[in-house]
PDB file of C-alpha atoms and ligand atoms in Angstrom:
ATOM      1  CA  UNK A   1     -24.664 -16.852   7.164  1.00  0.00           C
ATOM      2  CA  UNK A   2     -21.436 -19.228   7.265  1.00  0.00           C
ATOM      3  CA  UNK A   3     -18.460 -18.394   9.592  1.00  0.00           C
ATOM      4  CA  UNK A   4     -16.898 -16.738   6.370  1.00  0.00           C
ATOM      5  CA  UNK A   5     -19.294 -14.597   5.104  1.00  0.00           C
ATOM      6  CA  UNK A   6     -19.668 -13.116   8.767  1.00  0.00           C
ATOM      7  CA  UNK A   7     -15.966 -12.546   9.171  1.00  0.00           C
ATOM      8  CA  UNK A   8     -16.393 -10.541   5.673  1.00  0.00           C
ATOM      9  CA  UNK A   9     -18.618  -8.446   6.706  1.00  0.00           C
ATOM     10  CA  UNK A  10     -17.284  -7.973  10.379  1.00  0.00           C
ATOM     11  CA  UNK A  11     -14.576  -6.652   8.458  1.00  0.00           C
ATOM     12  CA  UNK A  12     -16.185  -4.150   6.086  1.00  0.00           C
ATOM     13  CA  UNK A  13     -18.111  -2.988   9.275  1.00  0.00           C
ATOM     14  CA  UNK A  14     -14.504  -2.580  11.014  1.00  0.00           C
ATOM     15  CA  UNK A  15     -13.264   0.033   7.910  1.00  0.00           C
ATOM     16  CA  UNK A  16     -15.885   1.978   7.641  1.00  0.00           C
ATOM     17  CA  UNK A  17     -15.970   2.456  12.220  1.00  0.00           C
ATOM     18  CA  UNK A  18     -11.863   3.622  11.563  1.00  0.00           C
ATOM     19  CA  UNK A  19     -12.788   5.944   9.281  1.00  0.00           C
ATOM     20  CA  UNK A  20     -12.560   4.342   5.758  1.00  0.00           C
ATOM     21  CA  UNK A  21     -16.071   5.920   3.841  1.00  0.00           C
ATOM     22  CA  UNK A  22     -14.732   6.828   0.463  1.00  0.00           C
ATOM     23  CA  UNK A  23     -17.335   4.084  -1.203  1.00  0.00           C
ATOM     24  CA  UNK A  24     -15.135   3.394  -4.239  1.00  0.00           C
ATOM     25  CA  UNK A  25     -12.218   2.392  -1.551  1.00  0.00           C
ATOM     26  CA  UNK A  26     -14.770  -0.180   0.216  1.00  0.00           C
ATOM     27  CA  UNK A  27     -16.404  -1.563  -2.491  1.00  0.00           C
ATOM     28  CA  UNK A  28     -12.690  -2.673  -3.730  1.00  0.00           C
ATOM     29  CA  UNK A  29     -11.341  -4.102  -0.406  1.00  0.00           C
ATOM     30  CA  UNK A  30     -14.929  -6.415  -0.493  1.00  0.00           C
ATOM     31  CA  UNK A  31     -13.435  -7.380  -3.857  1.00  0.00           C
ATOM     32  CA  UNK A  32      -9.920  -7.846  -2.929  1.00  0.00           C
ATOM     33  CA  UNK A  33      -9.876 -11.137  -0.744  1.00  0.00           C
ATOM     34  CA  UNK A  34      -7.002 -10.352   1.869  1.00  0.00           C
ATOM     35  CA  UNK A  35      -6.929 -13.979   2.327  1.00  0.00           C
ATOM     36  CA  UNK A  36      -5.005 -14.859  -0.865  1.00  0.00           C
ATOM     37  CA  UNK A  37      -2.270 -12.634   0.628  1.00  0.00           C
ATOM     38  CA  UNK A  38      -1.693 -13.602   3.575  1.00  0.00           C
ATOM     39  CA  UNK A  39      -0.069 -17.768   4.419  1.00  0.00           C
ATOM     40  CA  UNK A  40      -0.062 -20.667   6.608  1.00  0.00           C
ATOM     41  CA  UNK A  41      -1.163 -19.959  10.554  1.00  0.00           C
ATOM     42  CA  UNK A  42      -2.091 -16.259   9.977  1.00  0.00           C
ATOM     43  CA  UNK A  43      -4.684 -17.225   7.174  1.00  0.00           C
ATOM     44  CA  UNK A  44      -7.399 -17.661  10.031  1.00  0.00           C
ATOM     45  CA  UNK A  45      -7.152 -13.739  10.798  1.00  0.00           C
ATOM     46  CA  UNK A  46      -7.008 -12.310   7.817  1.00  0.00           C
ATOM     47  CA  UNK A  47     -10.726 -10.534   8.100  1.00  0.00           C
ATOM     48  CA  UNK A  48      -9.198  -8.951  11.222  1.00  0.00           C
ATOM     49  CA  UNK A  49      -7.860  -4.924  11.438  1.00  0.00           C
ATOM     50  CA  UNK A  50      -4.490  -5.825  12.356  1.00  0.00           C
ATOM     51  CA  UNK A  51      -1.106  -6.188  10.687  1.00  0.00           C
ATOM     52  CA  UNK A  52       0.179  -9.427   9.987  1.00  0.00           C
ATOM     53  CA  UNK A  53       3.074 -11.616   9.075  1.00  0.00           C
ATOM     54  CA  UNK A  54       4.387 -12.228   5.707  1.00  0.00           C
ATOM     55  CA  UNK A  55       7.962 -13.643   4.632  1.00  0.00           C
ATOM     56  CA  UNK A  56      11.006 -12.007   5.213  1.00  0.00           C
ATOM     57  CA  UNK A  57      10.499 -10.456   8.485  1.00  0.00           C
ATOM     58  CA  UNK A  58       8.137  -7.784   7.059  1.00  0.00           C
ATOM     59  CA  UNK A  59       3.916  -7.236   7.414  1.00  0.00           C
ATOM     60  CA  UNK A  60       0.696  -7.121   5.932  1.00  0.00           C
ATOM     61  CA  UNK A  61      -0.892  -3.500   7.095  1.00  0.00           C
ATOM     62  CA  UNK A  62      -3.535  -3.146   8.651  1.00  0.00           C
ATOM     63  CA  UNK A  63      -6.866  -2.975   6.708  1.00  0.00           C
ATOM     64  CA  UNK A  64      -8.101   0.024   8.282  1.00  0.00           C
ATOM     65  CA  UNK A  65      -4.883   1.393   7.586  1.00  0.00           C
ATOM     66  CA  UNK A  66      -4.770   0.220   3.944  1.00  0.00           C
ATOM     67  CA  UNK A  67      -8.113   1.660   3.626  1.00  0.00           C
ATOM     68  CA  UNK A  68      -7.591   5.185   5.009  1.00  0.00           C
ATOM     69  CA  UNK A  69      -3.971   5.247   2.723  1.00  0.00           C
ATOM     70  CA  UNK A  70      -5.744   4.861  -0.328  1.00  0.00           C
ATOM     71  CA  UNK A  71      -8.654   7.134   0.309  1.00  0.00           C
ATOM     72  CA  UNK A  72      -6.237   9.907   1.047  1.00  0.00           C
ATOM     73  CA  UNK A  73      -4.329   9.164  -2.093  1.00  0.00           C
ATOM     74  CA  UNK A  74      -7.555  10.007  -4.315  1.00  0.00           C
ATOM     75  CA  UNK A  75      -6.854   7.554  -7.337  1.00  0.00           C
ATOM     76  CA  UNK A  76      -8.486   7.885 -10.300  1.00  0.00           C
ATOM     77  CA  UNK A  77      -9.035   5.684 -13.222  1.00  0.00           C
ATOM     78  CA  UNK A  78      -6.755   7.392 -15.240  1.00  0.00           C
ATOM     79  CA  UNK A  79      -3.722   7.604 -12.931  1.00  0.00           C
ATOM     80  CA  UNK A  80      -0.505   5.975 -13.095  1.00  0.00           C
ATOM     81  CA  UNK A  81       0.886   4.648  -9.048  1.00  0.00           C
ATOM     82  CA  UNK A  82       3.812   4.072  -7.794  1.00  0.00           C
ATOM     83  CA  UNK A  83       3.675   1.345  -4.649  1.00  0.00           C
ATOM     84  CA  UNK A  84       7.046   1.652  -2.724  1.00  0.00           C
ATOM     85  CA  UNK A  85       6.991  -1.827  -0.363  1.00  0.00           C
ATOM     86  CA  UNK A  86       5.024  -4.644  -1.930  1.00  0.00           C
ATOM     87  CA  UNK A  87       5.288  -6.906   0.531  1.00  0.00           C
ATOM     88  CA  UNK A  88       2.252  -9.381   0.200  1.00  0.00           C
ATOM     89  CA  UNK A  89       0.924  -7.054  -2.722  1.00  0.00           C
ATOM     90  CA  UNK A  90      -2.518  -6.490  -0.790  1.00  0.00           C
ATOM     91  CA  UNK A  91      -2.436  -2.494  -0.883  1.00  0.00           C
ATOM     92  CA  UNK A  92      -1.139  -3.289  -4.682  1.00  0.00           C
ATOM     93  CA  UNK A  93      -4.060  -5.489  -5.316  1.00  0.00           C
ATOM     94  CA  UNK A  94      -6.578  -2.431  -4.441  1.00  0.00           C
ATOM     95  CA  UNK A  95      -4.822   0.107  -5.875  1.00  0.00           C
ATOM     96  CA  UNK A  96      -5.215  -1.959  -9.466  1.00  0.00           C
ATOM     97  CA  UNK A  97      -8.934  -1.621  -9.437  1.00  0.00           C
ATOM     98  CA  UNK A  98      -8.812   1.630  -8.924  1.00  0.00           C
ATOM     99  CA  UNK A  99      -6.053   3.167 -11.085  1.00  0.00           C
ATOM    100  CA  UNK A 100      -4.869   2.814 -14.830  1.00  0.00           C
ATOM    101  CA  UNK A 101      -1.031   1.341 -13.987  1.00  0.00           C
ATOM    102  CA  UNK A 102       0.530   0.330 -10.716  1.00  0.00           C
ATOM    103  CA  UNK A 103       4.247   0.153 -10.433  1.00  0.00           C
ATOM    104  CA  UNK A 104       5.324  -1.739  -7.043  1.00  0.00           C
ATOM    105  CA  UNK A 105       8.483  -2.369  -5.989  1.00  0.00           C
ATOM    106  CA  UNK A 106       9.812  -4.286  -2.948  1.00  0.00           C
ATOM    107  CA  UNK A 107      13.824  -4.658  -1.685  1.00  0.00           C
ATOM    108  CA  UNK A 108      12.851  -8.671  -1.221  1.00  0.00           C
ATOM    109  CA  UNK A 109      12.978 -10.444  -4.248  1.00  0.00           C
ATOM    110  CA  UNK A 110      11.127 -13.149  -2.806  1.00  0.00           C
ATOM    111  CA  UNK A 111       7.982 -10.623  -2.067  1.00  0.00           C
ATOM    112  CA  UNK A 112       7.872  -9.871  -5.151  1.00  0.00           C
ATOM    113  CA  UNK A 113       7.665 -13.134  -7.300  1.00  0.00           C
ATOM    114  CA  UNK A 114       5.223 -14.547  -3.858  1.00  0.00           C
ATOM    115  CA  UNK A 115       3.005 -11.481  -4.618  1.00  0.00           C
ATOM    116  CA  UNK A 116       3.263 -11.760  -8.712  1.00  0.00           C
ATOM    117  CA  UNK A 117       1.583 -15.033  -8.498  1.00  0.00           C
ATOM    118  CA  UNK A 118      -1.094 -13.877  -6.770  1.00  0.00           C
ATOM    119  CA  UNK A 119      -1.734 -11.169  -8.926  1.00  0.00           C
ATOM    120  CA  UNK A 120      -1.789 -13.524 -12.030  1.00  0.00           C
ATOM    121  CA  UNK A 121      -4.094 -15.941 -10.193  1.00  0.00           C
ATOM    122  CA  UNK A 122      -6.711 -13.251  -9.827  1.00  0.00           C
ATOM    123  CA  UNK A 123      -6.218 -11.514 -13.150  1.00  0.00           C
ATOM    124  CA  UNK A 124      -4.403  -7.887 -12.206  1.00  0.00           C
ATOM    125  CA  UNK A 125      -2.866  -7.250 -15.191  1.00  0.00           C
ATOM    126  CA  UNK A 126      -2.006  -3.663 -14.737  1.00  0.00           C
ATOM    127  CA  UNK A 127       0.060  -4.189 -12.185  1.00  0.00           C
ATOM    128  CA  UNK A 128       3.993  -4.551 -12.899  1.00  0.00           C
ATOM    129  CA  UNK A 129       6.470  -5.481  -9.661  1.00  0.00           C
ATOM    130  CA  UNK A 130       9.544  -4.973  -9.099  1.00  0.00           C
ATOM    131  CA  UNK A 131      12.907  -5.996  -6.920  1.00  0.00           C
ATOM    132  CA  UNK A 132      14.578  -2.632  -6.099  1.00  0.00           C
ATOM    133  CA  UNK A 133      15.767  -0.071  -3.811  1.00  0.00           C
ATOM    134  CA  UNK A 134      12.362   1.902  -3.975  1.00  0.00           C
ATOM    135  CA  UNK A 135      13.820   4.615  -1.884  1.00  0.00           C
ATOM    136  CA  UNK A 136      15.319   5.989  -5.397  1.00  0.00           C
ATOM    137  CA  UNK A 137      11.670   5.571  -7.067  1.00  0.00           C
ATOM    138  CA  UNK A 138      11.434   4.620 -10.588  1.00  0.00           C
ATOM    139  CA  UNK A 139      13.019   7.238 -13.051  1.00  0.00           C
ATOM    140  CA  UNK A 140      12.560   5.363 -16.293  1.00  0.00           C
ATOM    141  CA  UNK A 141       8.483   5.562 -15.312  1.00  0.00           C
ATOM    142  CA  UNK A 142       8.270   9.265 -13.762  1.00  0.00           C
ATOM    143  CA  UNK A 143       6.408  11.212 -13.685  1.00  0.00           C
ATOM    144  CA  UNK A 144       3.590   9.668 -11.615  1.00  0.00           C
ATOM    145  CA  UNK A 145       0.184  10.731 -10.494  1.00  0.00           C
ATOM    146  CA  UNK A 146       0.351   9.230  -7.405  1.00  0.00           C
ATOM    147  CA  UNK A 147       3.048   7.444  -5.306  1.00  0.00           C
ATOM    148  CA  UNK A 148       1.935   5.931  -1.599  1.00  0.00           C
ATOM    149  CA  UNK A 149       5.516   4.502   0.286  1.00  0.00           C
ATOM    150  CA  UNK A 150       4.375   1.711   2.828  1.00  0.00           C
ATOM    151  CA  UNK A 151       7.554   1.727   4.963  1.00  0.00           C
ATOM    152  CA  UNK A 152       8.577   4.449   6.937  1.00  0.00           C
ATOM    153  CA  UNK A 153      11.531   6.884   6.423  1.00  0.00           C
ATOM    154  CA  UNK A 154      12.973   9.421   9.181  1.00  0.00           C
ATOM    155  CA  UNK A 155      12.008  12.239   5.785  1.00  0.00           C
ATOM    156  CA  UNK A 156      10.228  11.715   2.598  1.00  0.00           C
ATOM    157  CA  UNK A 157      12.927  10.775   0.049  1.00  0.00           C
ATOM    158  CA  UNK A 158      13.707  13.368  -2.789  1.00  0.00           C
ATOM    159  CA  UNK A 159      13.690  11.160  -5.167  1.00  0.00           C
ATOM    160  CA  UNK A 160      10.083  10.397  -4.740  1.00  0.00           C
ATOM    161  CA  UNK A 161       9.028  14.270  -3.932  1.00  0.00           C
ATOM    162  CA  UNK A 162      11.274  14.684  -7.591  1.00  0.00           C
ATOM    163  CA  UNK A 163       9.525  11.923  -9.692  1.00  0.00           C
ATOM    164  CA  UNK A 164       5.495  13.124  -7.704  1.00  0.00           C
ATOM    165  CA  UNK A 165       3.840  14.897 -11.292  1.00  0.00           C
ATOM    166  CA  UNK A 166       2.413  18.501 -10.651  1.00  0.00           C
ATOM    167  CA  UNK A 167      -1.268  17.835  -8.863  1.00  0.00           C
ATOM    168  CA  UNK A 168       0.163  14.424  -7.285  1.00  0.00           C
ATOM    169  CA  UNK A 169      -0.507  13.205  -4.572  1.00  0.00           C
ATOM    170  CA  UNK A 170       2.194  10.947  -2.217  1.00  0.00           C
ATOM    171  CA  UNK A 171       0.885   9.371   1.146  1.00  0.00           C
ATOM    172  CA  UNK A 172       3.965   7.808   3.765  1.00  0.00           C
ATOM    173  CA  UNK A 173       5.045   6.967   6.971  1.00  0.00           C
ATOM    174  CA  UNK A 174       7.529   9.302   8.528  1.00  0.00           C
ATOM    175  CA  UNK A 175       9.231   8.864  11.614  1.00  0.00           C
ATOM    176  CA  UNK A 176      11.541   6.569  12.898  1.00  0.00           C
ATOM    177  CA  UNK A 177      11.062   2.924  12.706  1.00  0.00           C
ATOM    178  CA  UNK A 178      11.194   1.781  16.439  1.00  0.00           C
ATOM    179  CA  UNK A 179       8.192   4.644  17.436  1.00  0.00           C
ATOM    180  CA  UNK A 180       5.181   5.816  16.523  1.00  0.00           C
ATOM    181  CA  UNK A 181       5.082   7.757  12.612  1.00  0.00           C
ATOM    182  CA  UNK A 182       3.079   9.953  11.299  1.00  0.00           C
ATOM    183  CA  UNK A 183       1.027   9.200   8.191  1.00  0.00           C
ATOM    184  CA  UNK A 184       1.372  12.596   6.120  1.00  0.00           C
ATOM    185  CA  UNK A 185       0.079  13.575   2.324  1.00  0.00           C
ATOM    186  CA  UNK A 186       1.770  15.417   0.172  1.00  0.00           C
ATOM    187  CA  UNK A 187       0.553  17.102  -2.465  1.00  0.00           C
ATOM    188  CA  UNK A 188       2.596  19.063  -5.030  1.00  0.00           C
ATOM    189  CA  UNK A 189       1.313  22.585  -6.301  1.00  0.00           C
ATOM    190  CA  UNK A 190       2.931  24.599  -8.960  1.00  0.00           C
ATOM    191  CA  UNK A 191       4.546  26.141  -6.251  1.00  0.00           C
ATOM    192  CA  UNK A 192       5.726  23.752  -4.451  1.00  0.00           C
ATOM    193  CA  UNK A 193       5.097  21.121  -1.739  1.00  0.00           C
ATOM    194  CA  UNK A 194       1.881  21.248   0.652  1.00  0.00           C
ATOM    195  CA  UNK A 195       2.318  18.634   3.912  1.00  0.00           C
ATOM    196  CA  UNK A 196      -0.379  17.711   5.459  1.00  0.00           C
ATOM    197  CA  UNK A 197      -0.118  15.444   8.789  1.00  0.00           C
ATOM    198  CA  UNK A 198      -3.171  12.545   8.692  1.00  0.00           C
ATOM    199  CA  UNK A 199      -2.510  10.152  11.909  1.00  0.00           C
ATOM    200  CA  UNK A 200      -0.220   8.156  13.816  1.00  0.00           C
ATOM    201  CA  UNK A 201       1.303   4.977  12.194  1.00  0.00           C
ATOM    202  CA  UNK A 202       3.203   2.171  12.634  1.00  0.00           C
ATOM    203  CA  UNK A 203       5.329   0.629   9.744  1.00  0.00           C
ATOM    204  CA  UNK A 204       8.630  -1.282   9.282  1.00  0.00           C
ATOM    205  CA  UNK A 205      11.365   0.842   8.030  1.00  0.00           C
ATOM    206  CA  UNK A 206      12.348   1.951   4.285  1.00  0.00           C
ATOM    207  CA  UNK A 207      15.718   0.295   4.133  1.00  0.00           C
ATOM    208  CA  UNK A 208      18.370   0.959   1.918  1.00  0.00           C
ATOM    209  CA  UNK A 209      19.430  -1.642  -0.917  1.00  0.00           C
ATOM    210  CA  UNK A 210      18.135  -4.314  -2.263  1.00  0.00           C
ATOM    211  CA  UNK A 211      17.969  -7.521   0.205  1.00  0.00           C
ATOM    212  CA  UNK A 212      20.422 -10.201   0.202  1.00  0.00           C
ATOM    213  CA  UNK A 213      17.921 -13.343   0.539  1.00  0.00           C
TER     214      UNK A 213
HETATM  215  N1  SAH B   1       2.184  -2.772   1.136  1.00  0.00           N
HETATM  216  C1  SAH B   1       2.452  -4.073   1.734  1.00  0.00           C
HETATM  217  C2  SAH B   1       3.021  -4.005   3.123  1.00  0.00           C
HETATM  218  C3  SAH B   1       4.401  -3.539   3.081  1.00  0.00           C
HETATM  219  S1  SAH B   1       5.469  -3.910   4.439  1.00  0.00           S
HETATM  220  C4  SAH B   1       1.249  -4.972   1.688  1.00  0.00           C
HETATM  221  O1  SAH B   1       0.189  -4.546   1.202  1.00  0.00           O
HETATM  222  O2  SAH B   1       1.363  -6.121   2.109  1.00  0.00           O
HETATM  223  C5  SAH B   1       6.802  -2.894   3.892  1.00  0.00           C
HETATM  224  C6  SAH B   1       7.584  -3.445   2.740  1.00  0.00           C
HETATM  225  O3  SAH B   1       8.533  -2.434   2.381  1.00  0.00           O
HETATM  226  C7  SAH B   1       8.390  -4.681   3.084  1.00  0.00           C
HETATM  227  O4  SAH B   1       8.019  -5.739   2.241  1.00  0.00           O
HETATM  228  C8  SAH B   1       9.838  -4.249   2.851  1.00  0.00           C
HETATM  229  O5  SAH B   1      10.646  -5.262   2.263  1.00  0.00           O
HETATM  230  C9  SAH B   1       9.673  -3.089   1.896  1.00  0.00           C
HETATM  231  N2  SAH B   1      10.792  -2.130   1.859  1.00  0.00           N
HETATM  232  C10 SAH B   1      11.491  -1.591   2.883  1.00  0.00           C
HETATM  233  N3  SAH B   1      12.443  -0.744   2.412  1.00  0.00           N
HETATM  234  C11 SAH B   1      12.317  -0.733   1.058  1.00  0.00           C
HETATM  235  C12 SAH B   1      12.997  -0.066  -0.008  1.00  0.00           C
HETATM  236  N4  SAH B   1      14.008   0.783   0.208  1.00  0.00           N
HETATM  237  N5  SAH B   1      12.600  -0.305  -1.276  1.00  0.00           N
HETATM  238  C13 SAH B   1      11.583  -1.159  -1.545  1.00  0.00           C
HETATM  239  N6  SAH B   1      10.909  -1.827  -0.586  1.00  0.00           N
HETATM  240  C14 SAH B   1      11.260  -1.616   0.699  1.00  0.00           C
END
């Protein structure tokens, strides 16, 4: 087996030991190369469960936390996403084979014409990204079916909660940025919201505005 195909599978075994089993969430990330997404010295560790980084100051997740974010978001073929923090459009990438539409927006303008290009290269063309403040959602696309945040906020924004269609399903980081977050799912009923705490996290913050670079 070459060096590569090892590291591939090394990695697959890795996901499924943290906890990711939902098969339709690992047979995607062995489609999704996390090597187009990631540049330059960090391309060598790609295949390895750990964040890395991208431009701007911000990170690649973690696969095995990629992996467990998308099983507990439950997509469906038929569902319409909302990505809040593209950053190198990896957990983007995976959600496209899974759902109908993904919306994705990032605060870094640069993020998000970096991780366009890779999505044309490999042919995801149900994916639309976008530079915004994605603390406010996206209003002119509500409601959606699911929304998964991948920066953390102190509370889960209202805006989001408000644009979450009855059944969704929203998966985030809260907590503050400098400790340890919790991942949490929420799921809204026709009475409400249910909360449901998954595991601790660590993400870079939701920050207001769109960047200045
Ligand atoms: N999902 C990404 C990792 C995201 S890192 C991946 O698969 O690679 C978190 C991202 O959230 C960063 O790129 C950061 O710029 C972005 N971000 C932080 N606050 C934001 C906001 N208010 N609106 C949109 N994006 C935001």
């Amino acid at each position: 087996m070459t060096d590569l195909a090892e590291r591939k599978m090394r990695f697959l075994y890795a996901l499924r030991s943290k906890g990711v089993t939902d098969s339709r969430v690992l047979t995607v990330m062995e489609k999704i190369d996390r090597g187009d997404f990631v540049r330059g010295i960090f391309t060598d560790r790609a295949y390895e469960d750990m964040p890395l980084p991208i431009a701007c100051g911000q990170t690649i997740s973690q696969p095995s936390v990629v992996g467990l974010m998308t099983q507990a978001l439950h997509v469906s073929p038929r569902d319409k996403v909302l990505e809040v923090g593209t950053g190198s459009g990896y957990q983007a990438a995976i959600l496209s084979l899974l759902a109908r539409r993904v919306y994705t927006i990032d605060r870094h303008r640069r993020l998000v014409r970096e991780a366009e290009k890779v999505f044309a290269a490999l042919d995801l063309t149900n994916i639309t990204a976008l530079a915004g403040d994605g603390s406010h959602g996206l209003p002119d696309q509500a409601p959606f079916d699911r929304i998964i945040v991948t920066a953390a906020a102190e509370d889960p924004p209202g805006p989001l909660l408000a644009q979450l269609r009855e059944g969704g399903i929203m998966v985030l980081p809260v907590g503050q940025s400098d400790t340890v977050q919790s991942l949490i799912k929420v799921t809204r009923t026709p009475q409400g919201y249910e909360y449901e705490e998954l595991r601790p996290v660590r993400f870079v913050p939701l920050v207001e505005g769109l960047a200045q670079d």
